[in-house]
PDB file of C-alpha atoms in Angstrom:
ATOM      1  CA  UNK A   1      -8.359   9.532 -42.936  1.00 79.00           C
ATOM      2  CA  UNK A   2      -8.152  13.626 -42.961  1.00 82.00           C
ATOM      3  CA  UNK A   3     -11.908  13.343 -41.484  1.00 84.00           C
ATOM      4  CA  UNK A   4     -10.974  11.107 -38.594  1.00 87.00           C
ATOM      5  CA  UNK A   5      -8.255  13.505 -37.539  1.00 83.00           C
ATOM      6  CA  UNK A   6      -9.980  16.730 -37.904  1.00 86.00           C
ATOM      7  CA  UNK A   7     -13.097  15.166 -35.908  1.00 86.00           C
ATOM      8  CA  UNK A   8      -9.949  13.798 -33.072  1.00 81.00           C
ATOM      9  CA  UNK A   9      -8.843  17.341 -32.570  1.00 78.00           C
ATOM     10  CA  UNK A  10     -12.069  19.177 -32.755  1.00 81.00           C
ATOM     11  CA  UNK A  11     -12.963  16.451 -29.974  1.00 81.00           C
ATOM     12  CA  UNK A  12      -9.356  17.523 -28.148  1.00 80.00           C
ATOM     13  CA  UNK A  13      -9.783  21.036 -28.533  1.00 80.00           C
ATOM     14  CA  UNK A  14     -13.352  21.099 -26.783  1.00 78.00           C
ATOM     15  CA  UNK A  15     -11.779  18.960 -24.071  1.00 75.00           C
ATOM     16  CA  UNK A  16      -9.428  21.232 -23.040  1.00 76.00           C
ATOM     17  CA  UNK A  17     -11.854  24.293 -23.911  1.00 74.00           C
ATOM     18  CA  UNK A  18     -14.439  22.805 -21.323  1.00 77.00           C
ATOM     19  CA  UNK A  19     -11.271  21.886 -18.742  1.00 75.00           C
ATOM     20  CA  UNK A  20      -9.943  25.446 -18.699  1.00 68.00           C
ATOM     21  CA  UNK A  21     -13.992  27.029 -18.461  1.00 68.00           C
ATOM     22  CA  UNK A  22     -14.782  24.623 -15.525  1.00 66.00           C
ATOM     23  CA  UNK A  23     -11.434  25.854 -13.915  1.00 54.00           C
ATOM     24  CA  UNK A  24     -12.761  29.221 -14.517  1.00 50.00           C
ATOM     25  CA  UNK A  25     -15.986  28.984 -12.983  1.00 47.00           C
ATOM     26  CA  UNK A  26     -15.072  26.951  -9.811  1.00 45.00           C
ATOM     27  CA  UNK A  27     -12.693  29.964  -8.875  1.00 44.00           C
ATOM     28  CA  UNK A  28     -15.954  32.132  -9.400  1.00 44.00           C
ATOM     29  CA  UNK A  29     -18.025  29.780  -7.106  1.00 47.00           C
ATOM     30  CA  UNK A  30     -15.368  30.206  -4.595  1.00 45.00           C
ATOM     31  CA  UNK A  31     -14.769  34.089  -4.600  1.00 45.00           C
ATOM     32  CA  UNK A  32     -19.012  33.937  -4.571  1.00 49.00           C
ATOM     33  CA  UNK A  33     -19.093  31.280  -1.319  1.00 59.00           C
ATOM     34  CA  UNK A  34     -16.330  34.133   0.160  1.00 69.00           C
ATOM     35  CA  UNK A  35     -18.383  37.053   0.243  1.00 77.00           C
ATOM     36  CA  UNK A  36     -21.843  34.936   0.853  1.00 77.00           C
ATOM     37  CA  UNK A  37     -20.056  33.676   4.051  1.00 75.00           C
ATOM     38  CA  UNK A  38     -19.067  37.083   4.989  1.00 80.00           C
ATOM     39  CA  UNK A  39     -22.710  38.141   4.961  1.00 85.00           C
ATOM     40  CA  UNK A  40     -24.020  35.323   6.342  1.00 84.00           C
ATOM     41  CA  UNK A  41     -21.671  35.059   9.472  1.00 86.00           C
ATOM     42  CA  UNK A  42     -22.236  38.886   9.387  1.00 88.00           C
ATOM     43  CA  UNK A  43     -26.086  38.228   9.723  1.00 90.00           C
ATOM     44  CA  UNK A  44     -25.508  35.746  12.585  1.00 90.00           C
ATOM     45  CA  UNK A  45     -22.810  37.870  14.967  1.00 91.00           C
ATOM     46  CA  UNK A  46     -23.503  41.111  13.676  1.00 90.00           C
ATOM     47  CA  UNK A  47     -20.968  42.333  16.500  1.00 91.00           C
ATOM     48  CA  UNK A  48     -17.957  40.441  15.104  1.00 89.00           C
ATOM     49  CA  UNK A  49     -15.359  41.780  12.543  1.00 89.00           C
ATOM     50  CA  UNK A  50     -14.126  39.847   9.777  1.00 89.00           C
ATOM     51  CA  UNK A  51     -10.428  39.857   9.111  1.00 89.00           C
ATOM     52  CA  UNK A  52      -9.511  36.941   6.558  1.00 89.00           C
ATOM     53  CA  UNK A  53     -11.652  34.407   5.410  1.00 90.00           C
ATOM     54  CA  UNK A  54     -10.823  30.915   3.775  1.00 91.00           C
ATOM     55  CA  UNK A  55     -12.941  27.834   1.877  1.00 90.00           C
ATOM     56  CA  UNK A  56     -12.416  24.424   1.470  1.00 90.00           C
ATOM     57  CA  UNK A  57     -11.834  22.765  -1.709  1.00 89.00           C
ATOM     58  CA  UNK A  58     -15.463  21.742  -1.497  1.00 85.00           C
ATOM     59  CA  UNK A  59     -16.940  25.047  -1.034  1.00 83.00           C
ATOM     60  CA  UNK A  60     -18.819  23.377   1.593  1.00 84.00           C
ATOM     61  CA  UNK A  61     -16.947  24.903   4.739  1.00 87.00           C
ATOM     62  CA  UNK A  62     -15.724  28.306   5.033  1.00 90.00           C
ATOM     63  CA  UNK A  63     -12.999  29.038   8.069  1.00 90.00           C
ATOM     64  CA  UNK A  64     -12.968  33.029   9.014  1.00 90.00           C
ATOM     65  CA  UNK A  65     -10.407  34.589  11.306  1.00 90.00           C
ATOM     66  CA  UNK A  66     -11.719  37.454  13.391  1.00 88.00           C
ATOM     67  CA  UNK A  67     -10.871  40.679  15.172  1.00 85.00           C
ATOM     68  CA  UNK A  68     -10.093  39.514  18.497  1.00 80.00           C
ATOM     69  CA  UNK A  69      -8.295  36.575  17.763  1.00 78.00           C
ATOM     70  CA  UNK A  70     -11.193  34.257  17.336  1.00 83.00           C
ATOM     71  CA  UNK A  71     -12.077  31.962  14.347  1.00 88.00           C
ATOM     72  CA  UNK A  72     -15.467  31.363  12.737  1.00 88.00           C
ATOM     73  CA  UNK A  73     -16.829  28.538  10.631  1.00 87.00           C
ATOM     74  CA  UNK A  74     -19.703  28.218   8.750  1.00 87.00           C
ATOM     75  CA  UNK A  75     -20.490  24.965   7.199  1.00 84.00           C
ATOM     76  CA  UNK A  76     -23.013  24.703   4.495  1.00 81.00           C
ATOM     77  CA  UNK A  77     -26.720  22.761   4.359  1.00 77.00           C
ATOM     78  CA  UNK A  78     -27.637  22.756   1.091  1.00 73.00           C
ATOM     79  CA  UNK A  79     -28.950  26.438   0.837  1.00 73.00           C
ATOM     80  CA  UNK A  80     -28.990  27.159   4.376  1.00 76.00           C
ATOM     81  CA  UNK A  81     -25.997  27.749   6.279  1.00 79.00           C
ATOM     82  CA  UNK A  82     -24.588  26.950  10.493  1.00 84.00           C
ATOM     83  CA  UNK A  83     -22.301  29.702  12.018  1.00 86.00           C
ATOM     84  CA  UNK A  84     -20.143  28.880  15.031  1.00 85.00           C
ATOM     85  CA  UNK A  85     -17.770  30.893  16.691  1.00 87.00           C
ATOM     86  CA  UNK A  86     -15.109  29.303  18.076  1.00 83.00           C
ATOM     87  CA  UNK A  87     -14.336  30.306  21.496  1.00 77.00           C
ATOM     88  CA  UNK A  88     -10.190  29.343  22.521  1.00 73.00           C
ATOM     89  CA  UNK A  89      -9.979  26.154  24.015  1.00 75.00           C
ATOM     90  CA  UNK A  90     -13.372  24.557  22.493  1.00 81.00           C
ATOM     91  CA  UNK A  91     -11.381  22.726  19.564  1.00 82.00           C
ATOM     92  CA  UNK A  92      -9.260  20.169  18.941  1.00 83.00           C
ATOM     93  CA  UNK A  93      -6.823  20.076  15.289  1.00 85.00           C
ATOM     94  CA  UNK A  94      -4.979  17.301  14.176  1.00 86.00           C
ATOM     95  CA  UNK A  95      -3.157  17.276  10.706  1.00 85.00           C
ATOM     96  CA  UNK A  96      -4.308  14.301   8.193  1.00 85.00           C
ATOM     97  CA  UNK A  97      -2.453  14.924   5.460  1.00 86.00           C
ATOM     98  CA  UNK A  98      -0.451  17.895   3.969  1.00 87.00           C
ATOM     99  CA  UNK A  99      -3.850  19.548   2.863  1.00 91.00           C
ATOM    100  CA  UNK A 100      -6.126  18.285   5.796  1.00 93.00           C
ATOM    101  CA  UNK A 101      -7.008  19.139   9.088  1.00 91.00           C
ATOM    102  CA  UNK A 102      -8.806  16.844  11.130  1.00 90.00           C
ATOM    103  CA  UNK A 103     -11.181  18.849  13.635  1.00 88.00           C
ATOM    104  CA  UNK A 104     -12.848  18.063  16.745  1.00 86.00           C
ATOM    105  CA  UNK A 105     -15.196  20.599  18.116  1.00 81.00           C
ATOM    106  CA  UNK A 106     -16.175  20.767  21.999  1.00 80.00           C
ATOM    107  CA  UNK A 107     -19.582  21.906  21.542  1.00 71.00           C
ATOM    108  CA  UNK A 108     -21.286  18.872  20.126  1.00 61.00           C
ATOM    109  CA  UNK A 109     -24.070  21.176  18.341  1.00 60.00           C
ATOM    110  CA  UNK A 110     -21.124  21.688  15.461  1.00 67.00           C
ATOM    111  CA  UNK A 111     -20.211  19.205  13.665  1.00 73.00           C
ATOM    112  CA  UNK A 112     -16.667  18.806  13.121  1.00 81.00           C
ATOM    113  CA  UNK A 113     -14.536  16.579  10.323  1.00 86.00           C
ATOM    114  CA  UNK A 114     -11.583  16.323   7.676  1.00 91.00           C
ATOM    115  CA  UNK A 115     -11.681  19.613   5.893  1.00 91.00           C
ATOM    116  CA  UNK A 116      -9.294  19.879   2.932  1.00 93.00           C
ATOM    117  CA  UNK A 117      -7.850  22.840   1.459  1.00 93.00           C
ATOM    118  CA  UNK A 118      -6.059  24.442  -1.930  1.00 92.00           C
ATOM    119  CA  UNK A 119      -2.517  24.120  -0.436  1.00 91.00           C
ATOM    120  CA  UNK A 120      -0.812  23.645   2.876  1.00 92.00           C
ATOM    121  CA  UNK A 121      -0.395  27.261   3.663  1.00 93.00           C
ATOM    122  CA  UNK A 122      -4.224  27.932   4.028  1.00 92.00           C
ATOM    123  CA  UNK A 123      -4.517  24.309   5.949  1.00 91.00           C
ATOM    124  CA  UNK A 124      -1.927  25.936   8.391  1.00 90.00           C
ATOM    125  CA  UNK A 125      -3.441  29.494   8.419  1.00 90.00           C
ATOM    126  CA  UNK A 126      -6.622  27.853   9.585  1.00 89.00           C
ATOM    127  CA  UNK A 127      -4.925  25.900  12.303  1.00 88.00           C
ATOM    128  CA  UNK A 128      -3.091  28.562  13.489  1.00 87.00           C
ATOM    129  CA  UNK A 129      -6.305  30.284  13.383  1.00 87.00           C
ATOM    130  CA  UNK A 130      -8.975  27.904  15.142  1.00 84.00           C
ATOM    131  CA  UNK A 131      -5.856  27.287  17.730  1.00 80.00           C
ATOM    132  CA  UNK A 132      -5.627  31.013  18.844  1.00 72.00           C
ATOM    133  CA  UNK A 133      -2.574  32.217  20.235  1.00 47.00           C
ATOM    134  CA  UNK A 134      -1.921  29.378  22.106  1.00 45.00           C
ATOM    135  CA  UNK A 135       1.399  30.156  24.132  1.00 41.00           C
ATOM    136  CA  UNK A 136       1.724  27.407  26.954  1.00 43.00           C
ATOM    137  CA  UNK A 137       3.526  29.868  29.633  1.00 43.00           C
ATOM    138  CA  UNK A 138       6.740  28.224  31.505  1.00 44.00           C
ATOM    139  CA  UNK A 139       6.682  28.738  34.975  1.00 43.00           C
ATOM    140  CA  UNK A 140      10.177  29.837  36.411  1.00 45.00           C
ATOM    141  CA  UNK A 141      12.104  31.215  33.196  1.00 45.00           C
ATOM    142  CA  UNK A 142      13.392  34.387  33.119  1.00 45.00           C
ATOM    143  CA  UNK A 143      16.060  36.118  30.814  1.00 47.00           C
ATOM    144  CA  UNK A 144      18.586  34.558  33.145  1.00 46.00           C
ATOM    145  CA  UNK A 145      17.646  30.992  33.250  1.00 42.00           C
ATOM    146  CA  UNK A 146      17.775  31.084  29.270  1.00 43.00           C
ATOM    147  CA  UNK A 147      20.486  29.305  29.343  1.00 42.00           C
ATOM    148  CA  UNK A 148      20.116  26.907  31.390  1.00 38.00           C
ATOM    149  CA  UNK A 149      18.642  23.256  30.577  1.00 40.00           C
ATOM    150  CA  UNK A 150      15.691  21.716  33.201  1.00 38.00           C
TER     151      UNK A 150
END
């Protein structure tokens, strides 16, 4: 009997051993796929800054924001990688889910998709991102007619 529960919680004890290393090493893959993007997208528009960058849960897709308000993506293809820059007005974002973005890209040589992230703040920072500064303008309103309903 004191054999069988020694050998249990040896076996529990590498479970959760080999839980928290794979934890471990998927945030090391990530911070890797980071910088590898940042050369890579640097390699492809040498003449573009890089401000923030962020990766799906996947590692497969990485979203960058740049210096003039435009947003990259790079999407990878087994080793090799596609860089797009996303001009305003040449996407479409939908949410699916609270972690999701649905994305529709206007040049068809990109492919677009469901892209999920760690949390809901990064799936908004990337909408907010590949979205621009989008500020419809409305025609007619001053400071004076603040106040008034049309």
């Amino acid at each position: 009997m004191l054999w069988t529960v020694t050998i249990a919680c040896l076996l529990l004890a590498g479970l959760v051993f080999r839980q928290v290393f794979r934890r471990e090493d998927a945030q090391e893959m990530a911070g890797e796929d980071a910088g590898l993007a940042i050369l890579e997208f640097g390699r492809a528009f040498p003449e573009e800054a890089i401000r923030e960058v962020i990766a799906t849960t996947d590692g497969r897709t990485v979203f960058l924001r740049l210096h003039d308000g435009k947003a990259g993506c790079m999407h990878a293809h087994g080793h090799h990688y596609s860089c797009h820059r996303i001009e305003p007005g040449t996407v479409r974002v939908e949410s699916a889910g609270p972690k999701r973005l649905a994305v529709k890209f206007a040049n068809a040589a990109f492919e677009g998709g469901v892209f999920e992230f760690r949390d809901e703040r990064e799936a908004a920072e990337v909408s907010l991102w590949l979205l621009g500064s989008f500020m419809p303008a409305v025609v007619g309103l001053g400071p004076e007619a603040a106040g008034r309903q049309i």
